[in-house]
PDB file of C-alpha atoms in Angstrom:
ATOM      1  CA  MET B   1     -13.798  13.553  95.331  1.00  0.00           C
ATOM      2  CA  LEU B   2     -16.438  10.593  95.596  1.00  0.00           C
ATOM      3  CA  SER B   3     -14.802   7.436  95.921  1.00  0.00           C
ATOM      4  CA  ARG B   4     -16.385   5.715  93.079  1.00  0.00           C
ATOM      5  CA  THR B   5     -15.253   8.618  90.909  1.00  0.00           C
ATOM      6  CA  ALA B   6     -11.689   8.119  92.072  1.00  0.00           C
ATOM      7  CA  ASP B   7     -12.306   4.214  91.780  1.00  0.00           C
ATOM      8  CA  SER B   8     -13.221   4.718  87.891  1.00  0.00           C
ATOM      9  CA  LEU B   9     -10.235   7.054  87.143  1.00  0.00           C
ATOM     10  CA  PHE B  10      -7.759   4.911  88.953  1.00  0.00           C
ATOM     11  CA  TRP B  11      -8.801   1.457  87.043  1.00  0.00           C
ATOM     12  CA  MET B  12      -9.183   3.451  84.063  1.00  0.00           C
ATOM     13  CA  GLY B  13      -5.500   4.283  84.145  1.00  0.00           C
ATOM     14  CA  ARG B  14      -4.390   0.857  85.320  1.00  0.00           C
ATOM     15  CA  TYR B  15      -6.334  -1.131  82.464  1.00  0.00           C
ATOM     16  CA  ILE B  16      -5.074   1.363  79.656  1.00  0.00           C
ATOM     17  CA  GLU B  17      -1.663   0.855  80.821  1.00  0.00           C
ATOM     18  CA  ARG B  18      -2.312  -3.129  81.016  1.00  0.00           C
ATOM     19  CA  ALA B  19      -3.192  -3.239  77.659  1.00  0.00           C
ATOM     20  CA  GLY B  20      -0.193  -1.680  76.435  1.00  0.00           C
ATOM     21  CA  ASN B  21       2.181  -3.736  78.679  1.00  0.00           C
ATOM     22  CA  ILE B  22       0.561  -7.043  77.281  1.00  0.00           C
ATOM     23  CA  ALA B  23       0.945  -5.617  73.878  1.00  0.00           C
ATOM     24  CA  ARG B  24       4.488  -5.080  74.634  1.00  0.00           C
ATOM     25  CA  GLY B  25       5.193  -8.676  76.058  1.00  0.00           C
ATOM     26  CA  MET B  26       3.573 -10.239  73.218  1.00  0.00           C
ATOM     27  CA  GLN B  27       5.943  -8.349  70.597  1.00  0.00           C
ATOM     28  CA  VAL B  28       8.860  -9.719  72.570  1.00  0.00           C
ATOM     29  CA  ALA B  29       7.430 -13.324  72.746  1.00  0.00           C
ATOM     30  CA  LEU B  30       6.860 -13.254  69.147  1.00  0.00           C
ATOM     31  CA  ARG B  31      10.484 -12.221  68.507  1.00  0.00           C
ATOM     32  CA  MET B  32      11.856 -14.826  70.965  1.00  0.00           C
ATOM     33  CA  SER B  33       9.865 -17.559  69.880  1.00  0.00           C
ATOM     34  CA  GLY B  34      11.593 -17.164  66.286  1.00  0.00           C
ATOM     35  CA  LEU B  35      14.934 -16.445  67.560  1.00  0.00           C
ATOM     36  CA  ALA B  36      15.238 -19.508  69.786  1.00  0.00           C
ATOM     37  CA  GLY B  37      14.619 -22.068  67.459  1.00  0.00           C
ATOM     38  CA  SER B  38      17.396 -20.254  65.362  1.00  0.00           C
ATOM     39  CA  LEU B  39      19.928 -20.308  68.220  1.00  0.00           C
ATOM     40  CA  GLY B  40      19.300 -23.960  68.921  1.00  0.00           C
ATOM     41  CA  GLY B  41      17.671 -23.261  72.484  1.00  0.00           C
ATOM     42  CA  VAL B  42      14.822 -24.489  74.041  1.00  0.00           C
ATOM     43  CA  HIS B  43      12.464 -22.138  75.283  1.00  0.00           C
ATOM     44  CA  ASP B  44       9.347 -21.465  77.192  1.00  0.00           C
ATOM     45  CA  GLU B  45       8.390 -18.029  75.947  1.00  0.00           C
ATOM     46  CA  TRP B  46       4.639 -18.606  75.734  1.00  0.00           C
ATOM     47  CA  ARG B  47       4.553 -19.608  79.300  1.00  0.00           C
ATOM     48  CA  ASN B  48       6.876 -16.730  80.302  1.00  0.00           C
ATOM     49  CA  LEU B  49       4.441 -14.227  78.728  1.00  0.00           C
ATOM     50  CA  LEU B  50       1.662 -15.817  80.941  1.00  0.00           C
ATOM     51  CA  VAL B  51       3.757 -15.363  83.719  1.00  0.00           C
ATOM     52  CA  ALA B  52       4.639 -11.754  83.057  1.00  0.00           C
ATOM     53  CA  ALA B  53       1.008 -10.706  82.249  1.00  0.00           C
ATOM     54  CA  GLY B  54      -0.312 -12.632  85.633  1.00  0.00           C
ATOM     55  CA  ALA B  55      -2.286 -14.652  83.502  1.00  0.00           C
ATOM     56  CA  GLU B  56      -1.194 -18.106  83.574  1.00  0.00           C
ATOM     57  CA  PRO B  57      -3.586 -19.221  86.503  1.00  0.00           C
ATOM     58  CA  GLY B  58      -6.832 -17.980  84.486  1.00  0.00           C
ATOM     59  CA  PHE B  59      -5.064 -19.738  81.231  1.00  0.00           C
ATOM     60  CA  LYS B  60      -4.678 -23.181  83.263  1.00  0.00           C
ATOM     61  CA  ALA B  61      -8.258 -22.615  84.729  1.00  0.00           C
ATOM     62  CA  ALA B  62      -9.791 -22.236  81.428  1.00  0.00           C
ATOM     63  CA  GLY B  63      -8.156 -25.516  80.068  1.00  0.00           C
ATOM     64  CA  ARG B  64      -6.436 -23.784  77.102  1.00  0.00           C
ATOM     65  CA  PRO B  65      -3.282 -25.743  75.697  1.00  0.00           C
ATOM     66  CA  LEU B  66       0.034 -24.193  75.905  1.00  0.00           C
ATOM     67  CA  LYS B  67       0.419 -23.336  72.172  1.00  0.00           C
ATOM     68  CA  PRO B  68       1.320 -19.856  70.767  1.00  0.00           C
ATOM     69  CA  GLU B  69      -2.200 -19.510  69.113  1.00  0.00           C
ATOM     70  CA  SER B  70      -3.882 -20.124  72.483  1.00  0.00           C
ATOM     71  CA  VAL B  71      -1.619 -17.902  74.393  1.00  0.00           C
ATOM     72  CA  ILE B  72      -2.221 -15.006  71.692  1.00  0.00           C
ATOM     73  CA  GLY B  73      -5.755 -15.628  71.616  1.00  0.00           C
ATOM     74  CA  TRP B  74      -6.006 -15.713  75.534  1.00  0.00           C
ATOM     75  CA  LEU B  75      -3.876 -12.517  75.811  1.00  0.00           C
ATOM     76  CA  ALA B  76      -5.243 -10.453  72.997  1.00  0.00           C
ATOM     77  CA  LEU B  77      -9.092 -11.120  72.522  1.00  0.00           C
ATOM     78  CA  ASP B  78     -10.538 -13.918  74.734  1.00  0.00           C
ATOM     79  CA  ASN B  79     -13.519 -12.560  76.534  1.00  0.00           C
ATOM     80  CA  ASP B  80     -13.129 -15.060  79.320  1.00  0.00           C
ATOM     81  CA  ASN B  81      -9.606 -13.469  80.482  1.00  0.00           C
ATOM     82  CA  PRO B  82     -10.573 -10.225  82.406  1.00  0.00           C
ATOM     83  CA  SER B  83      -6.964  -9.011  81.500  1.00  0.00           C
ATOM     84  CA  SER B  84      -6.874  -9.557  77.582  1.00  0.00           C
ATOM     85  CA  ILE B  85      -6.187  -6.522  75.682  1.00  0.00           C
ATOM     86  CA  ALA B  86      -9.850  -6.205  74.334  1.00  0.00           C
ATOM     87  CA  ASN B  87     -11.391  -6.624  77.877  1.00  0.00           C
ATOM     88  CA  CYS B  88      -8.725  -4.016  79.182  1.00  0.00           C
ATOM     89  CA  ILE B  89      -9.790  -1.484  76.638  1.00  0.00           C
ATOM     90  CA  GLU B  90     -13.511  -2.239  77.139  1.00  0.00           C
ATOM     91  CA  ALA B  91     -13.001  -1.941  80.942  1.00  0.00           C
ATOM     92  CA  ALA B  92     -11.109   1.222  80.515  1.00  0.00           C
ATOM     93  CA  ARG B  93     -13.713   2.687  78.171  1.00  0.00           C
ATOM     94  CA  GLY B  94     -16.454   1.879  80.669  1.00  0.00           C
ATOM     95  CA  ASN B  95     -14.747   3.274  83.661  1.00  0.00           C
ATOM     96  CA  GLY B  96     -14.052   6.334  81.853  1.00  0.00           C
ATOM     97  CA  ARG B  97     -17.538   6.782  80.378  1.00  0.00           C
ATOM     98  CA  ALA B  98     -18.760   6.646  84.216  1.00  0.00           C
ATOM     99  CA  VAL B  99     -16.645   9.698  85.082  1.00  0.00           C
ATOM    100  CA  ARG B 100     -16.864  11.403  81.362  1.00  0.00           C
ATOM    101  CA  THR B 101     -17.147  14.765  82.942  1.00  0.00           C
ATOM    102  CA  ALA B 102     -13.837  14.348  84.723  1.00  0.00           C
ATOM    103  CA  LEU B 103     -12.007  13.582  81.685  1.00  0.00           C
ATOM    104  CA  THR B 104     -10.920  16.129  79.214  1.00  0.00           C
ATOM    105  CA  VAL B 105     -12.069  16.100  75.616  1.00  0.00           C
ATOM    106  CA  ASP B 106      -8.666  14.787  74.211  1.00  0.00           C
ATOM    107  CA  MET B 107      -8.670  12.017  76.892  1.00  0.00           C
ATOM    108  CA  TRP B 108     -12.192  10.865  76.068  1.00  0.00           C
ATOM    109  CA  GLU B 109     -11.734  10.904  72.555  1.00  0.00           C
ATOM    110  CA  ALA B 110      -8.401   8.880  72.731  1.00  0.00           C
ATOM    111  CA  LEU B 111     -10.136   6.232  74.865  1.00  0.00           C
ATOM    112  CA  ASN B 112     -13.461   6.177  72.920  1.00  0.00           C
ATOM    113  CA  ASP B 113     -11.615   6.026  69.469  1.00  0.00           C
ATOM    114  CA  THR B 114      -9.575   3.049  70.608  1.00  0.00           C
ATOM    115  CA  TRP B 115     -12.534   1.341  71.838  1.00  0.00           C
ATOM    116  CA  ARG B 116     -14.341   1.882  68.488  1.00  0.00           C
ATOM    117  CA  GLU B 117     -11.257   0.571  66.527  1.00  0.00           C
ATOM    118  CA  MET B 118     -10.780  -2.242  69.127  1.00  0.00           C
ATOM    119  CA  ARG B 119     -14.236  -3.533  68.175  1.00  0.00           C
ATOM    120  CA  ALA B 120     -13.550  -3.129  64.488  1.00  0.00           C
ATOM    121  CA  ARG B 121     -10.299  -5.148  64.570  1.00  0.00           C
ATOM    122  CA  SER B 122     -11.252  -7.703  66.918  1.00  0.00           C
ATOM    123  CA  GLY B 123     -12.436 -10.360  64.299  1.00  0.00           C
ATOM    124  CA  SER B 124      -8.790 -10.511  62.919  1.00  0.00           C
ATOM    125  CA  ALA B 125      -6.534  -8.869  65.210  1.00  0.00           C
ATOM    126  CA  ALA B 126      -4.950 -12.245  66.522  1.00  0.00           C
ATOM    127  CA  ASP B 127      -4.283 -13.667  62.884  1.00  0.00           C
ATOM    128  CA  ALA B 128      -0.569 -14.331  61.996  1.00  0.00           C
ATOM    129  CA  ASP B 129      -0.594 -11.419  59.434  1.00  0.00           C
ATOM    130  CA  ALA B 130      -2.497  -8.901  61.505  1.00  0.00           C
ATOM    131  CA  LEU B 131      -0.866  -9.404  64.725  1.00  0.00           C
ATOM    132  CA  PRO B 132       2.242  -7.291  64.635  1.00  0.00           C
ATOM    133  CA  GLY B 133       0.362  -4.308  63.225  1.00  0.00           C
ATOM    134  CA  PHE B 134      -2.321  -4.737  65.862  1.00  0.00           C
ATOM    135  CA  LEU B 135       0.415  -4.679  68.921  1.00  0.00           C
ATOM    136  CA  ASP B 136       1.901  -1.580  67.286  1.00  0.00           C
ATOM    137  CA  TRP B 137      -1.629  -0.196  67.318  1.00  0.00           C
ATOM    138  CA  VAL B 138      -2.355  -1.090  70.864  1.00  0.00           C
ATOM    139  CA  ARG B 139       1.070   0.413  72.193  1.00  0.00           C
ATOM    140  CA  ALA B 140       0.403   3.672  69.861  1.00  0.00           C
ATOM    141  CA  ARG B 141      -3.032   4.136  71.312  1.00  0.00           C
ATOM    142  CA  THR B 142      -1.756   3.638  75.120  1.00  0.00           C
ATOM    143  CA  LEU B 143       0.861   6.387  74.364  1.00  0.00           C
ATOM    144  CA  HIS B 144      -1.852   8.555  72.896  1.00  0.00           C
ATOM    145  CA  PHE B 145      -4.064   8.308  75.841  1.00  0.00           C
ATOM    146  CA  ASN B 146      -1.443   9.025  78.322  1.00  0.00           C
ATOM    147  CA  GLY B 147       0.080  11.740  76.249  1.00  0.00           C
ATOM    148  CA  ALA B 148      -3.564  13.265  76.336  1.00  0.00           C
ATOM    149  CA  ALA B 149      -3.997  12.943  80.006  1.00  0.00           C
ATOM    150  CA  ALA B 150      -0.423  14.421  80.631  1.00  0.00           C
ATOM    151  CA  ASP B 151      -0.880  17.535  78.492  1.00  0.00           C
ATOM    152  CA  THR B 152      -4.841  18.331  79.095  1.00  0.00           C
ATOM    153  CA  MET B 153      -5.713  17.083  82.412  1.00  0.00           C
ATOM    154  CA  LEU B 154      -5.935  19.532  85.555  1.00  0.00           C
ATOM    155  CA  ARG B 155      -3.610  18.664  88.237  1.00  0.00           C
ATOM    156  CA  ASP B 156      -6.103  17.904  90.683  1.00  0.00           C
ATOM    157  CA  GLU B 157      -7.608  14.761  92.529  1.00  0.00           C
ATOM    158  CA  GLY B 158      -8.564  13.238  89.152  1.00  0.00           C
ATOM    159  CA  TRP B 159      -5.138  13.534  87.656  1.00  0.00           C
ATOM    160  CA  LEU B 160      -3.383  11.892  90.644  1.00  0.00           C
ATOM    161  CA  PHE B 161      -5.653   8.664  90.676  1.00  0.00           C
ATOM    162  CA  VAL B 162      -5.155   8.281  86.602  1.00  0.00           C
ATOM    163  CA  HIS B 163      -1.609   8.559  87.278  1.00  0.00           C
ATOM    164  CA  LEU B 164      -1.499   6.460  90.350  1.00  0.00           C
ATOM    165  CA  GLY B 165      -3.312   3.693  88.520  1.00  0.00           C
ATOM    166  CA  VAL B 166      -0.780   3.992  85.661  1.00  0.00           C
ATOM    167  CA  MET B 167       2.167   3.947  87.915  1.00  0.00           C
ATOM    168  CA  LEU B 168       1.347   1.192  90.124  1.00  0.00           C
ATOM    169  CA  GLU B 169       0.363  -0.968  87.184  1.00  0.00           C
ATOM    170  CA  ARG B 170       3.592  -0.192  85.535  1.00  0.00           C
ATOM    171  CA  ALA B 171       5.666  -1.149  88.711  1.00  0.00           C
ATOM    172  CA  ASP B 172       3.744  -4.306  88.814  1.00  0.00           C
ATOM    173  CA  ASN B 173       4.627  -5.060  85.029  1.00  0.00           C
ATOM    174  CA  THR B 174       8.309  -4.372  85.503  1.00  0.00           C
ATOM    175  CA  ALA B 175       8.590  -6.832  88.393  1.00  0.00           C
ATOM    176  CA  ARG B 176       6.743  -9.339  86.514  1.00  0.00           C
ATOM    177  CA  LEU B 177       9.031  -9.012  83.251  1.00  0.00           C
ATOM    178  CA  LEU B 178      12.027  -9.372  85.179  1.00  0.00           C
ATOM    179  CA  ASP B 179      10.690 -12.483  87.265  1.00  0.00           C
ATOM    180  CA  ALA B 180       9.609 -14.016  83.989  1.00  0.00           C
ATOM    181  CA  LYS B 181      13.358 -13.712  83.055  1.00  0.00           C
ATOM    182  CA  HIS B 182      15.069 -14.481  86.141  1.00  0.00           C
ATOM    183  CA  ARG B 183      16.582 -17.412  84.619  1.00  0.00           C
ATOM    184  CA  ALA B 184      18.465 -15.768  81.988  1.00  0.00           C
ATOM    185  CA  LEU B 185      19.731 -13.087  84.345  1.00  0.00           C
ATOM    186  CA  SER B 186      21.187 -15.344  87.097  1.00  0.00           C
ATOM    187  CA  GLY B 187      22.068 -18.961  87.668  1.00  0.00           C
ATOM    188  CA  PRO B 188      23.567 -21.282  85.150  1.00  0.00           C
ATOM    189  CA  ASN B 189      21.204 -20.157  82.168  1.00  0.00           C
ATOM    190  CA  ALA B 190      22.640 -16.723  82.150  1.00  0.00           C
ATOM    191  CA  GLU B 191      25.230 -16.928  79.469  1.00  0.00           C
ATOM    192  CA  GLY B 192      25.137 -17.939  75.703  1.00  0.00           C
ATOM    193  CA  ALA B 193      23.562 -16.469  72.576  1.00  0.00           C
ATOM    194  CA  LEU B 194      20.151 -17.408  73.825  1.00  0.00           C
ATOM    195  CA  ALA B 195      20.642 -15.963  76.842  1.00  0.00           C
ATOM    196  CA  TYR B 196      21.890 -12.530  75.368  1.00  0.00           C
ATOM    197  CA  ALA B 197      18.932 -12.550  72.989  1.00  0.00           C
ATOM    198  CA  GLU B 198      16.708 -12.733  76.050  1.00  0.00           C
ATOM    199  CA  TRP B 199      18.401  -9.901  77.629  1.00  0.00           C
ATOM    200  CA  GLN B 200      17.700  -7.618  74.532  1.00  0.00           C
ATOM    201  CA  ALA B 201      14.097  -8.678  74.238  1.00  0.00           C
ATOM    202  CA  LEU B 202      13.679  -7.787  77.957  1.00  0.00           C
ATOM    203  CA  LEU B 203      15.047  -4.432  77.566  1.00  0.00           C
ATOM    204  CA  ARG B 204      13.089  -3.788  74.277  1.00  0.00           C
ATOM    205  CA  SER B 205       9.949  -4.776  76.267  1.00  0.00           C
ATOM    206  CA  VAL B 206      10.296  -1.652  78.664  1.00  0.00           C
ATOM    207  CA  SER B 207      11.869   0.512  75.747  1.00  0.00           C
ATOM    208  CA  ALA B 208      15.254   0.426  77.310  1.00  0.00           C
ATOM    209  CA  LEU B 209      17.747  -1.010  74.625  1.00  0.00           C
ATOM    210  CA  ARG B 210      19.012   2.186  73.517  1.00  0.00           C
ATOM    211  CA  SER B 211      18.766   3.855  77.197  1.00  0.00           C
ATOM    212  CA  PHE B 212      21.073   0.759  78.464  1.00  0.00           C
ATOM    213  CA  GLN B 213      23.889   1.524  75.852  1.00  0.00           C
ATOM    214  CA  TRP B 214      23.311   5.439  76.774  1.00  0.00           C
ATOM    215  CA  LEU B 215      24.054   4.942  80.333  1.00  0.00           C
ATOM    216  CA  TYR B 216      26.371   2.160  80.560  1.00  0.00           C
ATOM    217  CA  HIS B 217      28.500   2.149  77.294  1.00  0.00           C
ATOM    218  CA  THR B 218      29.166  -1.643  77.591  1.00  0.00           C
ATOM    219  CA  ARG B 219      27.753  -4.906  76.448  1.00  0.00           C
ATOM    220  CA  LEU B 220      24.895  -6.278  77.866  1.00  0.00           C
ATOM    221  CA  GLN B 221      25.224  -7.758  81.160  1.00  0.00           C
ATOM    222  CA  PRO B 222      22.702  -9.264  83.725  1.00  0.00           C
ATOM    223  CA  ASN B 223      23.662  -7.435  86.748  1.00  0.00           C
ATOM    224  CA  LEU B 224      23.666  -3.991  84.873  1.00  0.00           C
ATOM    225  CA  ILE B 225      20.268  -5.055  83.430  1.00  0.00           C
ATOM    226  CA  VAL B 226      18.855  -5.618  86.790  1.00  0.00           C
ATOM    227  CA  GLU B 227      20.216  -2.513  88.216  1.00  0.00           C
ATOM    228  CA  LEU B 228      18.619  -0.426  85.220  1.00  0.00           C
ATOM    229  CA  MET B 229      15.071  -1.943  85.680  1.00  0.00           C
ATOM    230  CA  LEU B 230      14.955  -2.098  89.534  1.00  0.00           C
ATOM    231  CA  PHE B 231      17.262   0.994  90.621  1.00  0.00           C
ATOM    232  CA  ARG B 232      18.057   3.689  87.939  1.00  0.00           C
ATOM    233  CA  PRO B 233      15.404   6.423  88.403  1.00  0.00           C
ATOM    234  CA  GLU B 234      16.455   7.912  84.962  1.00  0.00           C
ATOM    235  CA  LEU B 235      14.598   4.911  83.261  1.00  0.00           C
ATOM    236  CA  PRO B 236      10.900   5.892  83.326  1.00  0.00           C
ATOM    237  CA  ARG B 237       9.735   2.208  83.712  1.00  0.00           C
ATOM    238  CA  SER B 238      12.343   1.417  86.250  1.00  0.00           C
ATOM    239  CA  LEU B 239      10.823  -0.139  89.625  1.00  0.00           C
ATOM    240  CA  ILE B 240      12.200   2.924  91.747  1.00  0.00           C
ATOM    241  CA  ALA B 241      10.914   5.589  88.946  1.00  0.00           C
ATOM    242  CA  CYS B 242       7.412   4.095  89.134  1.00  0.00           C
ATOM    243  CA  HIS B 243       7.063   3.825  93.203  1.00  0.00           C
ATOM    244  CA  ARG B 244       8.586   7.334  93.492  1.00  0.00           C
ATOM    245  CA  ARG B 245       5.646   8.576  91.583  1.00  0.00           C
ATOM    246  CA  VAL B 246       3.304   6.478  93.445  1.00  0.00           C
ATOM    247  CA  LEU B 247       4.423   7.781  96.652  1.00  0.00           C
ATOM    248  CA  HIS B 248       4.214  11.236  95.258  1.00  0.00           C
ATOM    249  CA  ALA B 249       0.715  10.684  93.919  1.00  0.00           C
ATOM    250  CA  LEU B 250      -0.264   9.164  97.426  1.00  0.00           C
ATOM    251  CA  GLU B 251       0.963  12.477  99.065  1.00  0.00           C
ATOM    252  CA  GLY B 252      -0.785  14.751  96.768  1.00  0.00           C
ATOM    253  CA  VAL B 253      -4.164  12.591  97.392  1.00  0.00           C
ATOM    254  CA  ALA B 254      -3.961  12.894 101.237  1.00  0.00           C
ATOM    255  CA  ASP B 255      -2.856  16.590 100.964  1.00  0.00           C
ATOM    256  CA  ARG B 256      -6.341  16.999  98.936  1.00  0.00           C
ATOM    257  CA  THR B 257      -8.440  15.058 101.149  1.00  0.00           C
ATOM    258  CA  GLY B 258      -7.830  16.786 104.478  1.00  0.00           C
ATOM    259  CA  GLY B 259      -4.631  15.012 105.447  1.00  0.00           C
ATOM    260  CA  ARG B 260      -6.369  11.456 104.891  1.00  0.00           C
ATOM    261  CA  ARG B 261      -3.203   9.134 105.387  1.00  0.00           C
ATOM    262  CA  GLY B 262      -2.709   5.539 106.316  1.00  0.00           C
ATOM    263  CA  ASP B 263      -1.443   2.222 105.048  1.00  0.00           C
ATOM    264  CA  PRO B 264      -1.153   3.079 101.531  1.00  0.00           C
ATOM    265  CA  GLN B 265       1.478   6.023 102.357  1.00  0.00           C
ATOM    266  CA  ARG B 266       3.129   3.761 104.897  1.00  0.00           C
ATOM    267  CA  ILE B 267       3.652   0.715 102.488  1.00  0.00           C
ATOM    268  CA  ALA B 268       4.751   3.251  99.147  1.00  0.00           C
ATOM    269  CA  ALA B 269       7.402   4.743 101.580  1.00  0.00           C
ATOM    270  CA  GLU B 270       8.477   1.214 102.868  1.00  0.00           C
ATOM    271  CA  ILE B 271       8.820   0.159  98.965  1.00  0.00           C
ATOM    272  CA  ASN B 272      10.787   3.322  98.103  1.00  0.00           C
ATOM    273  CA  ASP B 273      12.900   3.088 101.104  1.00  0.00           C
ATOM    274  CA  ALA B 274      13.943  -0.311 100.335  1.00  0.00           C
ATOM    275  CA  LEU B 275      14.580   0.191  96.506  1.00  0.00           C
ATOM    276  CA  ALA B 276      16.602   3.342  97.793  1.00  0.00           C
ATOM    277  CA  LYS B 277      18.866   0.977  99.699  1.00  0.00           C
ATOM    278  CA  GLY B 278      19.134  -1.706  97.368  1.00  0.00           C
ATOM    279  CA  ARG B 279      22.016  -3.362  95.960  1.00  0.00           C
ATOM    280  CA  VAL B 280      21.757  -5.630  92.997  1.00  0.00           C
ATOM    281  CA  GLU B 281      24.834  -7.846  94.458  1.00  0.00           C
ATOM    282  CA  ASP B 282      22.657  -8.391  97.639  1.00  0.00           C
ATOM    283  CA  ILE B 283      19.472  -9.226  95.326  1.00  0.00           C
ATOM    284  CA  LEU B 284      21.460 -11.723  93.111  1.00  0.00           C
ATOM    285  CA  SER B 285      23.134 -13.506  95.790  1.00  0.00           C
ATOM    286  CA  ARG B 286      20.095 -14.129  97.942  1.00  0.00           C
ATOM    287  CA  GLY B 287      18.092 -15.065  94.850  1.00  0.00           C
ATOM    288  CA  LEU B 288      16.397 -12.735  91.924  1.00  0.00           C
ATOM    289  CA  HIS B 289      13.224 -14.683  91.876  1.00  0.00           C
ATOM    290  CA  ASP B 290      12.607 -14.687  95.547  1.00  0.00           C
ATOM    291  CA  TRP B 291      13.261 -10.973  95.699  1.00  0.00           C
ATOM    292  CA  LEU B 292      10.984 -10.281  92.853  1.00  0.00           C
ATOM    293  CA  THR B 293       8.078 -12.366  94.290  1.00  0.00           C
ATOM    294  CA  ALA B 294       8.320 -10.413  97.253  1.00  0.00           C
ATOM    295  CA  GLN B 295       8.234  -7.079  95.384  1.00  0.00           C
ATOM    296  CA  ILE B 296       4.980  -8.287  93.595  1.00  0.00           C
ATOM    297  CA  ASP B 297       3.501  -9.384  96.700  1.00  0.00           C
ATOM    298  CA  ARG B 298       4.161  -5.913  98.090  1.00  0.00           C
ATOM    299  CA  ASN B 299       2.668  -4.259  94.945  1.00  0.00           C
ATOM    300  CA  ILE B 300      -0.415  -6.255  95.482  1.00  0.00           C
ATOM    301  CA  GLU B 301      -0.680  -5.219  99.125  1.00  0.00           C
ATOM    302  CA  LEU B 302      -0.316  -1.502  98.111  1.00  0.00           C
ATOM    303  CA  GLY B 303      -2.913  -1.968  95.522  1.00  0.00           C
ATOM    304  CA  ASN B 304      -5.448  -3.534  98.242  1.00  0.00           C
ATOM    305  CA  ALA B 305      -4.357  -0.620 100.570  1.00  0.00           C
ATOM    306  CA  ILE B 306      -5.256   2.084  98.371  1.00  0.00           C
ATOM    307  CA  GLN B 307      -8.499   0.406  97.234  1.00  0.00           C
ATOM    308  CA  THR B 308      -9.618  -0.018 100.921  1.00  0.00           C
ATOM    309  CA  LEU B 309      -8.703   3.605 102.085  1.00  0.00           C
ATOM    310  CA  TYR B 310      -9.513   5.756  98.975  1.00  0.00           C
ATOM    311  CA  LEU B 311     -11.705   3.818  96.641  1.00  0.00           C
ATOM    312  CA  ASN B 312     -14.189   1.823  98.669  1.00  0.00           C
ATOM    313  CA  GLY B 313     -17.040   3.889  99.309  1.00  0.00           C
TER     314      GLY B 313
END
């Protein structure tokens, strides 16, 4: 497969996943912004949302005020934010169009229909009345595209690069979500009604509140939430589940490129080994924020290695 085709498929997967992840985060922020006031707590939910989306540096550089409407506009529609939902959908469709013949009819229709409707919605999507419905729509369209890919795409190099992009983006998002909430999970702020609401919101952001109850049969506890999101392979969005799929996809790519292996496989194997041996108690005692920051850096290192070996041509 030509590297430019692999690059377009990889980034198409990443951008679609990113749009859905940002929508999930915005839904949580909207819920928490209302709950914090009613519970009598001080919250910085909008800054947390920017951190979780990896969008805080760009937001500050653009000189936007840290107000709900500014953060919502920046993350949903702003043309100056390359990771806004609107720009992610635009970029995903552009990459898909460049490799149209590598996509199935169902994938292309899911992608193109999303792009068309996004353009129709862009004028009012961030309005207070329209925002909840818009965010539900983004999540549904992401699931639609992923379902079309899973159900109709040949399991060849094209599938592997799409899947690789989705899983790497998902792993990065899970780590960033946890990092944005690390104060509610460890330290003096990890108690009380507001902290409990934040735990619920965090689990909802990865569709895992019911999964937690199914697996643990107990009240929410910070150490168990961290364990679930980092180390439980049963949860599709846990860090270990995502990175196992990343490694599997990279091994598949190597097998289909004449054994072309290198830094991506090495880094992915190291990440998987560390996650397999990880213990929640050790991470919390050393500092959750520091551990997650190092993990996010490793995700970036892995992405760069994939770009260098397979996508730059």
